[in-house]
């Protein structure tokens, strides 16, 4: 659950709270001025809030960095290309914060390439962040099934997967993929993750029958 500005402010010392207030003001200013970079007002570089985004852990503590970065993203509302640039230039911690906040940014499916990029890595922090509410809402069936296998392969707990029960319910193709994965692990003399059995049990639950419209 996202930490609110009020909650976060109550946990930060005075200097960090002041820094956060300034950072959020800069992010809000950027959101109000989406027309930077026009011919009559050329862009002079990345907006100041992006520097704040990168230095959040240094100023507010690493334990609060995700929350600070999420609040900055929500305040700034970057367009999909700007968010992709921020993600590409960021550290693993910064990329994780982007992924955790995607579902709050109103970008539709435009940010799916970021999720797909994270799922191509073996960084468990990124994989876990990538299978959150945004992926549940926007990944197609093929991509979502492979995200589940990625979690099993990298030992990311499937409890990190948003809407797991709803999307796995009655999914015969996912069940087939899980059986194949288990068979490959067994043949290689490797243990089958317990989470595989958890997901497999969910696929056995029949999908809800459509209701008749009155």
Short mmCIF file of C-alpha atoms in Angstrom, two decimals:
data_model
loop_
_atom_site.label_atom_id
_atom_site.label_comp_id
_atom_site.label_asym_id
_atom_site.label_seq_id
_atom_site.Cartn_x
_atom_site.Cartn_y
_atom_site.Cartn_z
CA UNK A 1 0.00 0.00 0.00
CA UNK A 2 1.29 3.44 -0.90
CA UNK A 3 2.51 5.57 1.99
CA UNK A 4 0.70 8.92 2.00
CA UNK A 5 2.49 12.23 2.20
CA UNK A 6 1.11 12.78 5.70
CA UNK A 7 2.24 9.37 6.92
CA UNK A 8 5.68 9.80 5.44
CA UNK A 9 6.02 13.31 6.86
CA UNK A 10 5.34 11.93 10.31
CA UNK A 11 8.24 9.50 9.99
CA UNK A 12 10.85 11.92 8.68
CA UNK A 13 13.02 14.33 10.68
CA UNK A 14 12.60 18.04 10.06
CA UNK A 15 15.32 18.47 7.41
CA UNK A 16 14.03 15.50 5.42
CA UNK A 17 10.45 16.79 5.62
CA UNK A 18 11.56 20.16 4.28
CA UNK A 19 13.45 18.44 1.48
CA UNK A 20 10.39 16.35 0.63
CA UNK A 21 8.13 19.41 0.53
CA UNK A 22 10.49 21.13 -1.88
CA UNK A 23 10.80 18.02 -4.01
CA UNK A 24 7.04 17.57 -4.28
CA UNK A 25 6.61 21.26 -5.13
CA UNK A 26 9.10 20.84 -7.98
CA UNK A 27 7.26 17.74 -9.19
CA UNK A 28 3.93 19.58 -9.10
CA UNK A 29 5.46 22.45 -11.06
CA UNK A 30 6.66 20.01 -13.72
CA UNK A 31 3.16 18.53 -13.97
CA UNK A 32 1.71 22.02 -14.46
CA UNK A 33 4.23 22.87 -17.18
CA UNK A 34 4.08 19.96 -19.65
CA UNK A 35 4.97 22.31 -22.52
CA UNK A 36 8.67 22.66 -21.74
CA UNK A 37 10.89 22.08 -24.72
CA UNK A 38 8.76 24.04 -27.23
CA UNK A 39 10.53 26.16 -29.89
CA UNK A 40 9.90 29.41 -28.00
CA UNK A 41 11.07 27.90 -24.68
CA UNK A 42 13.70 25.23 -25.33
CA UNK A 43 14.21 22.51 -22.80
CA UNK A 44 17.31 23.18 -20.72
CA UNK A 45 17.57 19.67 -19.30
CA UNK A 46 15.69 17.19 -17.16
CA UNK A 47 13.31 18.76 -14.61
CA UNK A 48 14.72 19.28 -11.09
CA UNK A 49 12.36 16.76 -9.53
CA UNK A 50 14.18 13.97 -11.39
CA UNK A 51 17.36 14.83 -9.52
CA UNK A 52 15.34 14.62 -6.32
CA UNK A 53 14.00 11.24 -7.46
CA UNK A 54 17.54 9.91 -7.76
CA UNK A 55 18.70 11.28 -4.40
CA UNK A 56 15.62 10.30 -2.35
CA UNK A 57 17.44 7.65 -0.34
CA UNK A 58 20.29 9.97 0.55
CA UNK A 59 17.99 12.69 1.87
CA UNK A 60 15.13 10.68 3.39
CA UNK A 61 16.79 7.37 4.20
CA UNK A 62 16.83 4.17 2.13
CA UNK A 63 13.89 2.78 4.10
CA UNK A 64 11.70 5.62 2.80
CA UNK A 65 13.13 5.89 -0.72
CA UNK A 66 10.38 3.85 -2.44
CA UNK A 67 7.65 5.92 -0.80
CA UNK A 68 9.32 9.23 -1.64
CA UNK A 69 9.88 8.24 -5.24
CA UNK A 70 6.31 7.03 -5.60
CA UNK A 71 4.97 10.35 -4.30
CA UNK A 72 7.20 12.26 -6.70
CA UNK A 73 6.00 10.20 -9.66
CA UNK A 74 2.35 10.65 -8.73
CA UNK A 75 2.85 14.41 -8.31
CA UNK A 76 4.83 14.88 -11.53
CA UNK A 77 2.71 12.59 -13.74
CA UNK A 78 5.45 12.08 -16.33
CA UNK A 79 4.42 11.09 -19.84
CA UNK A 80 5.28 7.54 -20.90
CA UNK A 81 8.44 8.53 -22.85
CA UNK A 82 9.75 10.56 -19.90
CA UNK A 83 9.02 7.71 -17.52
CA UNK A 84 10.81 5.27 -19.84
CA UNK A 85 13.85 7.55 -19.87
CA UNK A 86 13.79 7.86 -16.08
CA UNK A 87 13.58 4.07 -15.80
CA UNK A 88 16.37 3.47 -18.33
CA UNK A 89 18.73 5.91 -16.61
CA UNK A 90 17.92 4.76 -13.09
CA UNK A 91 19.56 2.41 -10.66
CA UNK A 92 17.86 -0.84 -9.74
CA UNK A 93 16.30 0.89 -6.72
CA UNK A 94 14.95 3.70 -8.91
CA UNK A 95 13.57 1.23 -11.45
CA UNK A 96 11.89 -0.68 -8.67
CA UNK A 97 10.14 2.49 -7.50
CA UNK A 98 8.91 3.18 -11.03
CA UNK A 99 7.51 -0.34 -11.34
CA UNK A 100 5.80 -0.17 -7.95
CA UNK A 101 4.03 3.06 -8.91
CA UNK A 102 2.93 2.29 -12.48
CA UNK A 103 -0.66 1.49 -11.53
CA UNK A 104 -1.07 4.98 -10.04
CA UNK A 105 0.09 6.96 -13.08
CA UNK A 106 -2.82 6.55 -15.50
CA UNK A 107 -0.67 5.51 -18.46
CA UNK A 108 -2.84 2.69 -19.75
CA UNK A 109 -0.73 0.04 -21.45
CA UNK A 110 1.97 2.53 -22.53
CA UNK A 111 4.32 1.46 -19.73
CA UNK A 112 4.20 -2.26 -20.51
CA UNK A 113 7.72 -2.19 -22.03
CA UNK A 114 9.07 -1.35 -18.57
CA UNK A 115 7.37 -4.38 -17.05
CA UNK A 116 8.62 -6.57 -19.88
CA UNK A 117 12.15 -5.26 -19.41
CA UNK A 118 12.07 -6.03 -15.69
CA UNK A 119 10.81 -9.54 -16.35
CA UNK A 120 13.77 -10.19 -18.66
CA UNK A 121 16.17 -9.61 -15.78
CA UNK A 122 17.10 -11.98 -12.98
CA UNK A 123 16.97 -9.19 -10.40
CA UNK A 124 14.42 -10.49 -7.94
CA UNK A 125 13.66 -6.96 -6.68
CA UNK A 126 12.61 -5.90 -10.17
CA UNK A 127 10.74 -9.11 -10.95
CA UNK A 128 8.71 -8.82 -7.74
CA UNK A 129 7.90 -5.18 -8.44
CA UNK A 130 6.97 -5.92 -12.05
CA UNK A 131 4.18 -8.39 -11.17
CA UNK A 132 2.14 -5.87 -9.21
CA UNK A 133 -1.27 -4.36 -9.99
CA UNK A 134 -0.14 -2.76 -13.26
CA UNK A 135 0.92 -6.13 -14.70
CA UNK A 136 -2.28 -7.75 -13.47
CA UNK A 137 -4.31 -5.15 -15.34
CA UNK A 138 -2.30 -4.88 -18.56
CA UNK A 139 -0.20 -7.97 -19.31
CA UNK A 140 -1.88 -10.24 -21.85
CA UNK A 141 -2.41 -13.90 -21.01
CA UNK A 142 0.81 -15.05 -22.68
CA UNK A 143 2.95 -12.43 -20.97
CA UNK A 144 1.31 -12.99 -17.61
CA UNK A 145 1.85 -16.75 -17.70
CA UNK A 146 5.52 -16.24 -18.46
CA UNK A 147 5.71 -13.76 -15.60
CA UNK A 148 4.51 -16.52 -13.28
CA UNK A 149 7.19 -18.87 -14.59
CA UNK A 150 9.77 -16.11 -14.13
CA UNK A 151 8.77 -15.81 -10.48
CA UNK A 152 9.14 -19.55 -10.00
CA UNK A 153 12.49 -19.62 -11.83
CA UNK A 154 13.94 -16.72 -9.82
CA UNK A 155 12.29 -17.85 -6.55
CA UNK A 156 10.25 -14.69 -6.19
CA UNK A 157 7.36 -15.63 -3.87
CA UNK A 158 4.11 -15.77 -5.84
CA UNK A 159 2.44 -13.76 -3.08
CA UNK A 160 4.05 -10.79 -4.85
CA UNK A 161 1.82 -11.41 -7.89
CA UNK A 162 -1.20 -9.13 -7.86
CA UNK A 163 -4.59 -10.72 -8.63
CA UNK A 164 -2.96 -14.15 -8.81
CA UNK A 165 -6.06 -16.14 -7.86
CA UNK A 166 -8.29 -14.24 -10.28
CA UNK A 167 -5.99 -14.56 -13.27
CA UNK A 168 -4.91 -18.15 -12.62
CA UNK A 169 -8.43 -19.43 -12.06
CA UNK A 170 -9.34 -22.06 -14.66
CA UNK A 171 -6.25 -21.34 -16.80
CA UNK A 172 -5.59 -24.70 -18.44
CA UNK A 173 -2.66 -23.36 -20.50
CA UNK A 174 -0.93 -22.09 -17.36
CA UNK A 175 -1.50 -25.48 -15.75
CA UNK A 176 0.16 -27.17 -18.74
CA UNK A 177 3.15 -24.83 -18.52
CA UNK A 178 3.49 -25.50 -14.81
CA UNK A 179 3.44 -29.27 -15.34
CA UNK A 180 6.13 -28.90 -18.02
CA UNK A 181 8.24 -26.72 -15.73
CA UNK A 182 7.92 -29.23 -12.89
CA UNK A 183 8.87 -32.09 -15.20
CA UNK A 184 11.96 -30.23 -16.41
CA UNK A 185 13.05 -29.51 -12.83
CA UNK A 186 12.53 -33.12 -11.79
CA UNK A 187 14.44 -34.45 -14.80
CA UNK A 188 17.33 -32.14 -13.94
CA UNK A 189 17.36 -33.35 -10.34
CA UNK A 190 16.26 -29.99 -9.03
CA UNK A 191 13.47 -29.41 -6.50
CA UNK A 192 10.06 -28.22 -7.64
CA UNK A 193 9.20 -24.92 -5.93
CA UNK A 194 6.38 -25.21 -3.42
CA UNK A 195 4.85 -22.09 -4.97
CA UNK A 196 4.32 -24.03 -8.19
CA UNK A 197 1.87 -26.30 -6.42
CA UNK A 198 0.13 -23.24 -5.00
CA UNK A 199 -0.43 -21.75 -8.45
CA UNK A 200 -1.33 -25.12 -9.95
CA UNK A 201 -4.06 -25.54 -7.34
CA UNK A 202 -5.47 -22.14 -8.33
CA UNK A 203 -5.68 -23.16 -11.99
CA UNK A 204 -7.88 -26.09 -10.99
CA UNK A 205 -10.53 -23.72 -9.68
CA UNK A 206 -13.21 -23.34 -12.37
CA UNK A 207 -13.55 -19.92 -13.91
CA UNK A 208 -16.72 -18.11 -12.90
CA UNK A 209 -19.59 -18.74 -15.28
CA UNK A 210 -20.87 -15.65 -17.11
CA UNK A 211 -24.03 -14.21 -15.67
CA UNK A 212 -27.07 -13.60 -17.83
CA UNK A 213 -27.96 -10.00 -18.38
CA UNK A 214 -31.40 -9.08 -17.24
#
